[in-house]
Coordinates of C-alpha atoms and ligand atoms in Angstrom, one line a residue:
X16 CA 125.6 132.2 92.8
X17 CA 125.5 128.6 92.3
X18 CA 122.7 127.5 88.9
X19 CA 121.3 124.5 89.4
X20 CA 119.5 122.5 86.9
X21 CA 115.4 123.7 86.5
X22 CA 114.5 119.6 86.7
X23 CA 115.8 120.0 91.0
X24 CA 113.7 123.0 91.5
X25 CA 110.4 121.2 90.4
X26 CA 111.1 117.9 92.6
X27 CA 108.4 118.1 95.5
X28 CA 108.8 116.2 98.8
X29 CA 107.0 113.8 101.1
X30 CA 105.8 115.8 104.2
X31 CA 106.0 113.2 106.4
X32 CA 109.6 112.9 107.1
X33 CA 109.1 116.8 107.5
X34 CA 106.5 116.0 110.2
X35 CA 108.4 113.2 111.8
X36 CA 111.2 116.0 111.4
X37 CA 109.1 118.1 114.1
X38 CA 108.1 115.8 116.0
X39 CA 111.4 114.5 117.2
X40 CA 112.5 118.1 117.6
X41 CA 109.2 118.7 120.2
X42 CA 110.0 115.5 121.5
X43 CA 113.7 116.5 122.0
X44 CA 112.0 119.0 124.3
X45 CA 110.4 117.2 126.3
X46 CA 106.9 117.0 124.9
X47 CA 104.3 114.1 124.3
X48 CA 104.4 113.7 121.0
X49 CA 101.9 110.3 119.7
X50 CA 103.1 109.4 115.7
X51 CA 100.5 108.5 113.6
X52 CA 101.7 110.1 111.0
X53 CA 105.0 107.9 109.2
X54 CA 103.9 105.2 107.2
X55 CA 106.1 102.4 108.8
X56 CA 105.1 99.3 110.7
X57 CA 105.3 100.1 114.6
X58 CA 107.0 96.1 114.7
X59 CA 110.4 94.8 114.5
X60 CA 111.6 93.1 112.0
X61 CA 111.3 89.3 112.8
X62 CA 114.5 87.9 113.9
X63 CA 115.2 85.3 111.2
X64 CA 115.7 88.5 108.8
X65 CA 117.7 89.9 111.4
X66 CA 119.9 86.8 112.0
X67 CA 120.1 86.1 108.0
X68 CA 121.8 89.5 107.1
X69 CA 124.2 89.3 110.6
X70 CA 125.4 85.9 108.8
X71 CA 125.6 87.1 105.4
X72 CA 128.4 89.6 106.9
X73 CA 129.8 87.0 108.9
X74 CA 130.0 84.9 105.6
X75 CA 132.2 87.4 104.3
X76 CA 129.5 88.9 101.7
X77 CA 130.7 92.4 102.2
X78 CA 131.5 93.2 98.1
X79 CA 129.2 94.4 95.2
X80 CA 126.6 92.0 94.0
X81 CA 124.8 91.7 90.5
X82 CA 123.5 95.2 89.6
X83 CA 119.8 93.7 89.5
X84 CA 121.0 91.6 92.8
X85 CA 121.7 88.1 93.4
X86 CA 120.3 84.9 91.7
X87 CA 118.8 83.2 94.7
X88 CA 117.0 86.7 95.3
X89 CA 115.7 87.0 92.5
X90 CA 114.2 83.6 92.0
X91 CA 112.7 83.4 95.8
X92 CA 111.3 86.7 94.6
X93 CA 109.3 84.9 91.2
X94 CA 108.6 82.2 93.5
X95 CA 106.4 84.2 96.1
X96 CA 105.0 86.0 92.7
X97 CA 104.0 82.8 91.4
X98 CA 102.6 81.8 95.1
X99 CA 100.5 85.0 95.4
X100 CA 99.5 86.0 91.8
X101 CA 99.9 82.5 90.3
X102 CA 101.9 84.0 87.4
X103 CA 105.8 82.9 86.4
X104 CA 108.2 85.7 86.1
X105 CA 111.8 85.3 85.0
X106 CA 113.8 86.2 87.4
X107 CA 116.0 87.5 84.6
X108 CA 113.1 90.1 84.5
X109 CA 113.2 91.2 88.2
X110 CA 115.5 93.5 89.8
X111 CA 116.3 94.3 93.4
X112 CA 115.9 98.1 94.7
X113 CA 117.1 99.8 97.1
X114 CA 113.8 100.5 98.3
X115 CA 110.4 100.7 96.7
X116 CA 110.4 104.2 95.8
X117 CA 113.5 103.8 93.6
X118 CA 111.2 101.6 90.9
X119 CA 109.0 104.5 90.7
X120 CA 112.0 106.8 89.9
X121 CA 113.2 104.6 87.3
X122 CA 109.6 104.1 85.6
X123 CA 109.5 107.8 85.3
X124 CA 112.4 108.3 84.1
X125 CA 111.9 105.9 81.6
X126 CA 109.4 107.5 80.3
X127 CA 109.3 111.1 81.4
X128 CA 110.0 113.8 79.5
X129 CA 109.1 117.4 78.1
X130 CA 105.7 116.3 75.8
X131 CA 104.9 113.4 77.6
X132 CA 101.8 112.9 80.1
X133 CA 102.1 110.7 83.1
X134 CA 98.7 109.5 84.9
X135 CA 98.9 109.0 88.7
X136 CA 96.6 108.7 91.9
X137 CA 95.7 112.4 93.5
X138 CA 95.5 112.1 96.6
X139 CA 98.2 109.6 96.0
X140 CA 101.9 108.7 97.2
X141 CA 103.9 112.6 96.8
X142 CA 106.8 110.9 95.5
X143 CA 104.4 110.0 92.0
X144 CA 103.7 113.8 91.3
X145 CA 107.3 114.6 92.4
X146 CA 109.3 112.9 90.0
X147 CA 106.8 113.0 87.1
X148 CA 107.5 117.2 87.5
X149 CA 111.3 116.5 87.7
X150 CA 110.9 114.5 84.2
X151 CA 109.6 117.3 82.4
X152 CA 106.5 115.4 81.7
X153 CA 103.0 116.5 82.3
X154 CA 101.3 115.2 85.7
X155 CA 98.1 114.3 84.6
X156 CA 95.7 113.5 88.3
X157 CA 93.7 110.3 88.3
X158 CA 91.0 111.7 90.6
X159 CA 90.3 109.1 93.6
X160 CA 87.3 109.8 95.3
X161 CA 85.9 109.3 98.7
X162 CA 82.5 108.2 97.5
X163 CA 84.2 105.3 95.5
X164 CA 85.9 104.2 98.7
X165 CA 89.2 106.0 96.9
X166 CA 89.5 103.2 94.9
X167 CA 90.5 104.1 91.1
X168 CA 87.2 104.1 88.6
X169 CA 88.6 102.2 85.7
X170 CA 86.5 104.8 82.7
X171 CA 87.6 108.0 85.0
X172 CA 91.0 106.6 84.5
X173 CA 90.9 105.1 80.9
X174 CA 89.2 108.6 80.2
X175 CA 92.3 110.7 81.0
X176 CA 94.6 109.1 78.1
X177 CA 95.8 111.3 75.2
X178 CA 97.9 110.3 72.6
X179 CA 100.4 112.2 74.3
X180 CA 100.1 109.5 77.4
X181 CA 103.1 107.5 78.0
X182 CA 102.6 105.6 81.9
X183 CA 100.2 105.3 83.9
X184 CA 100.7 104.9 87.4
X185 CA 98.0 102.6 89.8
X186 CA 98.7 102.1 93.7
X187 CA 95.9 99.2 95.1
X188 CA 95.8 99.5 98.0
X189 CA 96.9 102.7 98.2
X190 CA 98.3 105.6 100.5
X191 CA 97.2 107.7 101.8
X192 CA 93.6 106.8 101.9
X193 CA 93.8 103.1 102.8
X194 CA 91.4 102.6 99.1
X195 CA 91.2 98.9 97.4
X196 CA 90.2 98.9 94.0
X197 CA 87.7 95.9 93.6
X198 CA 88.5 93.2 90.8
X199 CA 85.9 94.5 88.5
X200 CA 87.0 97.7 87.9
X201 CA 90.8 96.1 87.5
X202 CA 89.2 94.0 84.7
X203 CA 88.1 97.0 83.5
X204 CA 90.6 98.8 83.3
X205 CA 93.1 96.1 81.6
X206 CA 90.3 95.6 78.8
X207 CA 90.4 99.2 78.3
X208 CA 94.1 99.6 78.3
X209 CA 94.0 96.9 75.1
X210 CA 93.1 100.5 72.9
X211 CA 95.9 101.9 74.1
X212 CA 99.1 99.8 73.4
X213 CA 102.0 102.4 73.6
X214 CA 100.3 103.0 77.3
X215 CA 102.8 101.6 79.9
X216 CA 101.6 100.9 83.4
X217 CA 103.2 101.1 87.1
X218 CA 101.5 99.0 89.4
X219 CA 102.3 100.2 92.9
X220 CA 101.6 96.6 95.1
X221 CA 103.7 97.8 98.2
X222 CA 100.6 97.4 100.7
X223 CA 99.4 93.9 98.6
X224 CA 99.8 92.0 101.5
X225 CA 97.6 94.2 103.9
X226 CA 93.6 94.3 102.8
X227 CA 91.1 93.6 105.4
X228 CA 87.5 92.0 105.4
X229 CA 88.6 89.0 103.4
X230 CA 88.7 91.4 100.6
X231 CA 91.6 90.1 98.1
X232 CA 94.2 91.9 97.2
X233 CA 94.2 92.0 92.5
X234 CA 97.3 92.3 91.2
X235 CA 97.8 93.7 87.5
X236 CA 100.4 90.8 87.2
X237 CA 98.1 88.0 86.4
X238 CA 96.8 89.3 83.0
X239 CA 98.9 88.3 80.7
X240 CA 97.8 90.8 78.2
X241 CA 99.2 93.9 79.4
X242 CA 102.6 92.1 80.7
X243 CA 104.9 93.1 78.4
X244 CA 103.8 96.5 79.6
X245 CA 103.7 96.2 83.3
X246 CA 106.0 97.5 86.0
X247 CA 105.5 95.6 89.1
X248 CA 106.4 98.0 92.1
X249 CA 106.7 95.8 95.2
X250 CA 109.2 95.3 97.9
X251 CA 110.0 94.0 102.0
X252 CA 109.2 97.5 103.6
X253 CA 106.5 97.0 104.8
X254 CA 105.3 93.2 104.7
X255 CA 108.2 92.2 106.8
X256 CA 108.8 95.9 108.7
X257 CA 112.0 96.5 107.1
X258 CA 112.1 100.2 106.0
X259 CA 115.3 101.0 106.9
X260 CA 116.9 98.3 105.3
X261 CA 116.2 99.6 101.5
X262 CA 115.1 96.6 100.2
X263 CA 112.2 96.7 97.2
X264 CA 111.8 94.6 93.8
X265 CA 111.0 95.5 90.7
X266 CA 109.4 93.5 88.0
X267 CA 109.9 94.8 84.3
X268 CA 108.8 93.8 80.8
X269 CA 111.4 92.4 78.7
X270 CA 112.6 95.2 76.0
X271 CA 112.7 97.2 79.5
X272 CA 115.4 95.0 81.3
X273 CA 118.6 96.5 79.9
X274 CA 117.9 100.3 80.0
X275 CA 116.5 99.3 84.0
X276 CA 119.6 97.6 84.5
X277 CA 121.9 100.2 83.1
X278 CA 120.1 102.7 85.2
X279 CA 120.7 100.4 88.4
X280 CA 124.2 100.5 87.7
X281 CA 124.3 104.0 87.0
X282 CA 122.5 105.0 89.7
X283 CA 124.2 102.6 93.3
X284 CA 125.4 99.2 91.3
X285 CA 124.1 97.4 93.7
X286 CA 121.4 97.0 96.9
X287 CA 123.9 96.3 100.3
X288 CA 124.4 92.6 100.1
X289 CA 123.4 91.6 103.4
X290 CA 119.8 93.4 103.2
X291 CA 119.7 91.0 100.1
X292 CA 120.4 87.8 102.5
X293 CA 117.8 89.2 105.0
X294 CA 115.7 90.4 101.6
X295 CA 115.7 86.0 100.6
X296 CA 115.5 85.0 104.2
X297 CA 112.0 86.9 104.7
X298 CA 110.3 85.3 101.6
X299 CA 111.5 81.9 101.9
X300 CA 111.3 82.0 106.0
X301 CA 108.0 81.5 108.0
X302 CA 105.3 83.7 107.0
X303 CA 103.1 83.8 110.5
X304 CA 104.9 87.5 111.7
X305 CA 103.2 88.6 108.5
X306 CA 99.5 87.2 109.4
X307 CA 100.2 88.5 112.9
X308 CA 101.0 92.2 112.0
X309 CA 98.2 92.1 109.6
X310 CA 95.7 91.0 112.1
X311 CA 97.2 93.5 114.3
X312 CA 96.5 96.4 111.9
X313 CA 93.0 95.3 111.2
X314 CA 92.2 95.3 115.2
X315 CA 93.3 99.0 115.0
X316 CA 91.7 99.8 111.5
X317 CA 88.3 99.1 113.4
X318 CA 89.3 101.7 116.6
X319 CA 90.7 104.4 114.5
X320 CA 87.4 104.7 112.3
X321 CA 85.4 104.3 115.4
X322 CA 86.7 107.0 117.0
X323 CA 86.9 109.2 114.7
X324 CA 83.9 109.1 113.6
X325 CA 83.0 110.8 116.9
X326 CA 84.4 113.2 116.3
X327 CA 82.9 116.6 115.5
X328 CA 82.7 117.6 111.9
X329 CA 84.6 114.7 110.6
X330 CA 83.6 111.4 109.3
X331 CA 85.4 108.5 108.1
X332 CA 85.2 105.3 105.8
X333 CA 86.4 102.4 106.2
X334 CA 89.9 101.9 104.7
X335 CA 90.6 98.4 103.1
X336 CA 94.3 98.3 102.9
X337 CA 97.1 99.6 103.9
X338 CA 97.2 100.9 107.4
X339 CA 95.7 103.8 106.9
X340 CA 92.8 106.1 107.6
X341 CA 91.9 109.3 105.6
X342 CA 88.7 111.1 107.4
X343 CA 87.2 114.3 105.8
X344 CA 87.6 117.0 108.0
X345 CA 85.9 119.6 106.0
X346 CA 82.7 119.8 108.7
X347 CA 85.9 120.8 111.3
X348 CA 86.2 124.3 110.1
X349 CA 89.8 123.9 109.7
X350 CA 92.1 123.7 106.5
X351 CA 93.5 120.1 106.3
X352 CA 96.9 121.4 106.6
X353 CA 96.7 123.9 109.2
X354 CA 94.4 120.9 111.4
X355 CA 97.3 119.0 111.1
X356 CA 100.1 121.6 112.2
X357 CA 97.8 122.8 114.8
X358 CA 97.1 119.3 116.3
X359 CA 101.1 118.7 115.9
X360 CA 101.7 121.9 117.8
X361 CA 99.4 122.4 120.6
X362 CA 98.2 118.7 121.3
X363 CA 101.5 116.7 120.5
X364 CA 99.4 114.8 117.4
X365 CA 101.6 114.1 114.4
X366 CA 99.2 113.5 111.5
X367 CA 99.7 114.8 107.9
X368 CA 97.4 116.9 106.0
X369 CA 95.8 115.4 103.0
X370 CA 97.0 118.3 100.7
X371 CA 100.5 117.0 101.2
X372 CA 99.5 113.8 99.1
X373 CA 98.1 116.3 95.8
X374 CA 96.0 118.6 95.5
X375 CA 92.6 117.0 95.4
X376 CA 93.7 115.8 99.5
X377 CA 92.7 119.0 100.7
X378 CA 89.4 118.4 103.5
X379 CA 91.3 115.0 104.6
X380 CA 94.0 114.1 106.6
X381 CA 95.7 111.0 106.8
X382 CA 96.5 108.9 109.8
X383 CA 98.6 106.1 110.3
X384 CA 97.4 103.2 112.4
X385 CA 101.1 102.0 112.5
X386 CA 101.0 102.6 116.4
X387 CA 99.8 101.2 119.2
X388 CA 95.7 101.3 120.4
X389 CA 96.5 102.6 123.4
X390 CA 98.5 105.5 121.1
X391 CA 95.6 105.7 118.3
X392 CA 92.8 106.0 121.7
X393 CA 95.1 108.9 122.8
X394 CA 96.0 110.9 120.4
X395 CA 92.3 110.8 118.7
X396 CA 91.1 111.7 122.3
X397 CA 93.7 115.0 122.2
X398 CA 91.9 115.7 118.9
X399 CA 88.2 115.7 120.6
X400 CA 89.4 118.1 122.7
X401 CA 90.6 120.2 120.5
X402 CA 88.0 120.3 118.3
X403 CA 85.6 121.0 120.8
X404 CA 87.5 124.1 122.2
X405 CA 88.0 124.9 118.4
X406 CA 84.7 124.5 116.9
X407 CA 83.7 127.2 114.6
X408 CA 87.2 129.1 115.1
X409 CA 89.2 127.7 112.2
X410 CA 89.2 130.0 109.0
X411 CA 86.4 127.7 106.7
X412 CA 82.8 127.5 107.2
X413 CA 81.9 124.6 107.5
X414 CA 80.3 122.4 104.8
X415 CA 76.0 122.1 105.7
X416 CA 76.2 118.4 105.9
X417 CA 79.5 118.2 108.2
X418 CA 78.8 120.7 111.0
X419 CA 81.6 121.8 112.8
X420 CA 79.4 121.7 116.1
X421 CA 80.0 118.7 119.0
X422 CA 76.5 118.1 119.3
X423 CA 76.3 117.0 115.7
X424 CA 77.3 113.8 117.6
X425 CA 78.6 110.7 116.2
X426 CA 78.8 110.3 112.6
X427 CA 77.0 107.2 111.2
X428 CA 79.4 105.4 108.9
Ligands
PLP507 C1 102.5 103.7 98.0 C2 103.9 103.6 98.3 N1 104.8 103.1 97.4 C3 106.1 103.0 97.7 C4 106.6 103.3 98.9 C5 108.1 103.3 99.1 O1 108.5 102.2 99.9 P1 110.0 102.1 100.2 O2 110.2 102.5 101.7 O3 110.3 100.6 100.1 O4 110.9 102.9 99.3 C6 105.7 103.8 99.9 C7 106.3 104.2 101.2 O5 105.6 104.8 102.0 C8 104.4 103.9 99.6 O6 103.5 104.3 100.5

């Protein structure tokens, strides 16, 4: 019998590869299956990236780079900072990533262990809860809640700190629930964090690019006072549709830079070197893909909360960010969970449960409007029906003020 360290058995996982999993394998089969619920842009990336990182191999750049990746990344990288959050960053303070997720892994590391407590956003990103567990360190929720818009209340937050606190981890705008925490309560929260200087912070800005209504997107990068405190968690995934490609950035404080940098080179010494030519082409390159897919998302962000919102026993806000919706579903009669498997199943629906993103998701579910509004008008048509031939039969009663029945009728926000 084979021991394996206790830290493995505590790592969770994020459902939605699980999900996408399934899908593929009813698909295989021949089934229907409309995704809505990865969280990766439905758009290639635009061909300049493409073409930039074909080059790059052509060029011959086939060997290891810098550990923390290569100049010109690095300094295109504190250029777009310094052109979206009007701050200047070092570049000898930012390090490439394979990936976003991989900064969140190191902050955690860095400061997980046994003793320790680690704040993070519940419902939030899985991965947060996942690796704080596999520190050691106590996973201390941040409750986000649907009547603030999910966006984080700076006191709730500031409120949660112990002396045993070590990092707290914010995601603005965040997944799952599409929540953008306004400036004020960011200004809040930084002139709270001032009684708390052995507090570190992770700022997860992956979705900055992507709020909606004019709304504007506050990073925790332009206050200077808690810099030399602040993990910036950022990357291309997303902006630039590039999730397979493993490129993120990380910005760190100072005193951090070493230890992050031995870690890197501990960990995969460097990111592939053409996905760092693709990584420099994207941010010094034309920006109008980026507007486009944006304005895109919004288009869709408006039909997925219409329709759903006529949908019996479930209501949804308007998300902000991000791309995506998270409706309450507890007027449905059904568990979040079991909605979601049931609706994967029987309707060829791929959504994920809310309770896969913490414990406080249960009653939601999260969809992804990373598809097209033909797909979203479909698959949240499948779901009318079954909730119609399902009302009343799933094992919750429904709450007073969501009633499972159809003729409850549109909701009004
Ligand atoms: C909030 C959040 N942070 C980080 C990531 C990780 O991004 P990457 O694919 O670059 O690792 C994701 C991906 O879904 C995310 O939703």
């Amino acid at each position: 019998m084979l021991k394996t360290a206790a830290a493995v058995a505590r790592l969770g996982t994020e459902s939605a590869f699980e999900v996408l999993a399934r899908a593929k394998q009813l698909e295989a089969q021949g089934r229907d299956i409309i995704n809505l619920g990865i969280g990766q842009p439905d758009f290639q990336t635009p061909e300049h990236i493409v073409e930039a990182a074909v080059k790059a191999l052509r060029d011959g750049h086939h060997g290891y780079t810098p550990a923390n990746g290569i100049l010109p990344l690095r300094e295109a990288v504190a250029e777009d900072l310094e052109l979206r959050h009007r701050v200047r960053v070092d570049p000898n303070c930012i390090v490439a990533v394979p990936g976003g997720k991989v900064t969140m892994f190191f902050a955690v590391l860095m400061f997980g262990e046994a003793g320790a407590e680690i704040l993070y956003p519940n419902p939030g990103f899985p991965i947060y809860e996942s690796v704080i567990n596999f520190s050691g360190a106590k996973a201390v929720p941040i409750p986000l809640r649907e009547e603030n818009g999910f966006a984080f209340s700076a006191e709730e937050t500031l409120n949660l700190i112990t002396p045993k606190t070590r990092l707290m981890i914010i995601n603005s705008p965040a997944n799952p629930t599409g929540g953008v925490t306004p400036k004020a309560e960011v200004e809040t929260l930084v002139a709270g964090l001032a009684a708390h200087p052995d507090v570190a912070i992770m700022s997860d800005e992956i979705y900055g690019q992507m709020t909606y209504d004019g709304l504007e997107h506050v990073s925790l990068m332009s206050y200077p006072e808690i810099r030399d405190r602040l993990i910036l968690l950022d990357g291309w995934s997303k902006t630039y549709a590039m999730t397979g490609w493993r490129m993120g950035f990380s910005v760190w404080p100072k005193p951090l830079y070493d230890k992050v940098r031995k870690l890197a080179v501990n960990a995969w010494s460097c990111v592939n070197a053409p996905s760092q030519f693709a990584g420099l082409a994207a941010l010094t390159g034309p920006q109008d893909s980026v507007a486009a897919m944006v304005a895109e998302f919004d288009a869709r962000r408006k039909i997925v909360v219409e329709e759903l919102n006529k949908l019996p026993g479930v209501s949804c806000i308007t998300p902000k960010g991000a791309f995506y919706a998270f409706p309450n579903v507890k007027g449905t009669g059904f568990k979040a969970k079991k909605l979601a498997s049931r609706l994967l199943e029987e309707e060829g629906v791929a959504i994920i449960g809310g309770p896969d993103f913490g414990i406080l998701g249960e009653g939601y579910v999260r969809l992804s409007y990373a598809n097209s509004a033909e797909n979203i008008r479909r698959a949240i048509g499948r779901m009318a029906g079954f909730l119609e031939r399902n009302h009343n039969r799933g094992e919750l009663t429904p709450t007073p003020d969501r009633p499972a029945a159809a003729a409850a009728g549109p909701r009004a926000r």
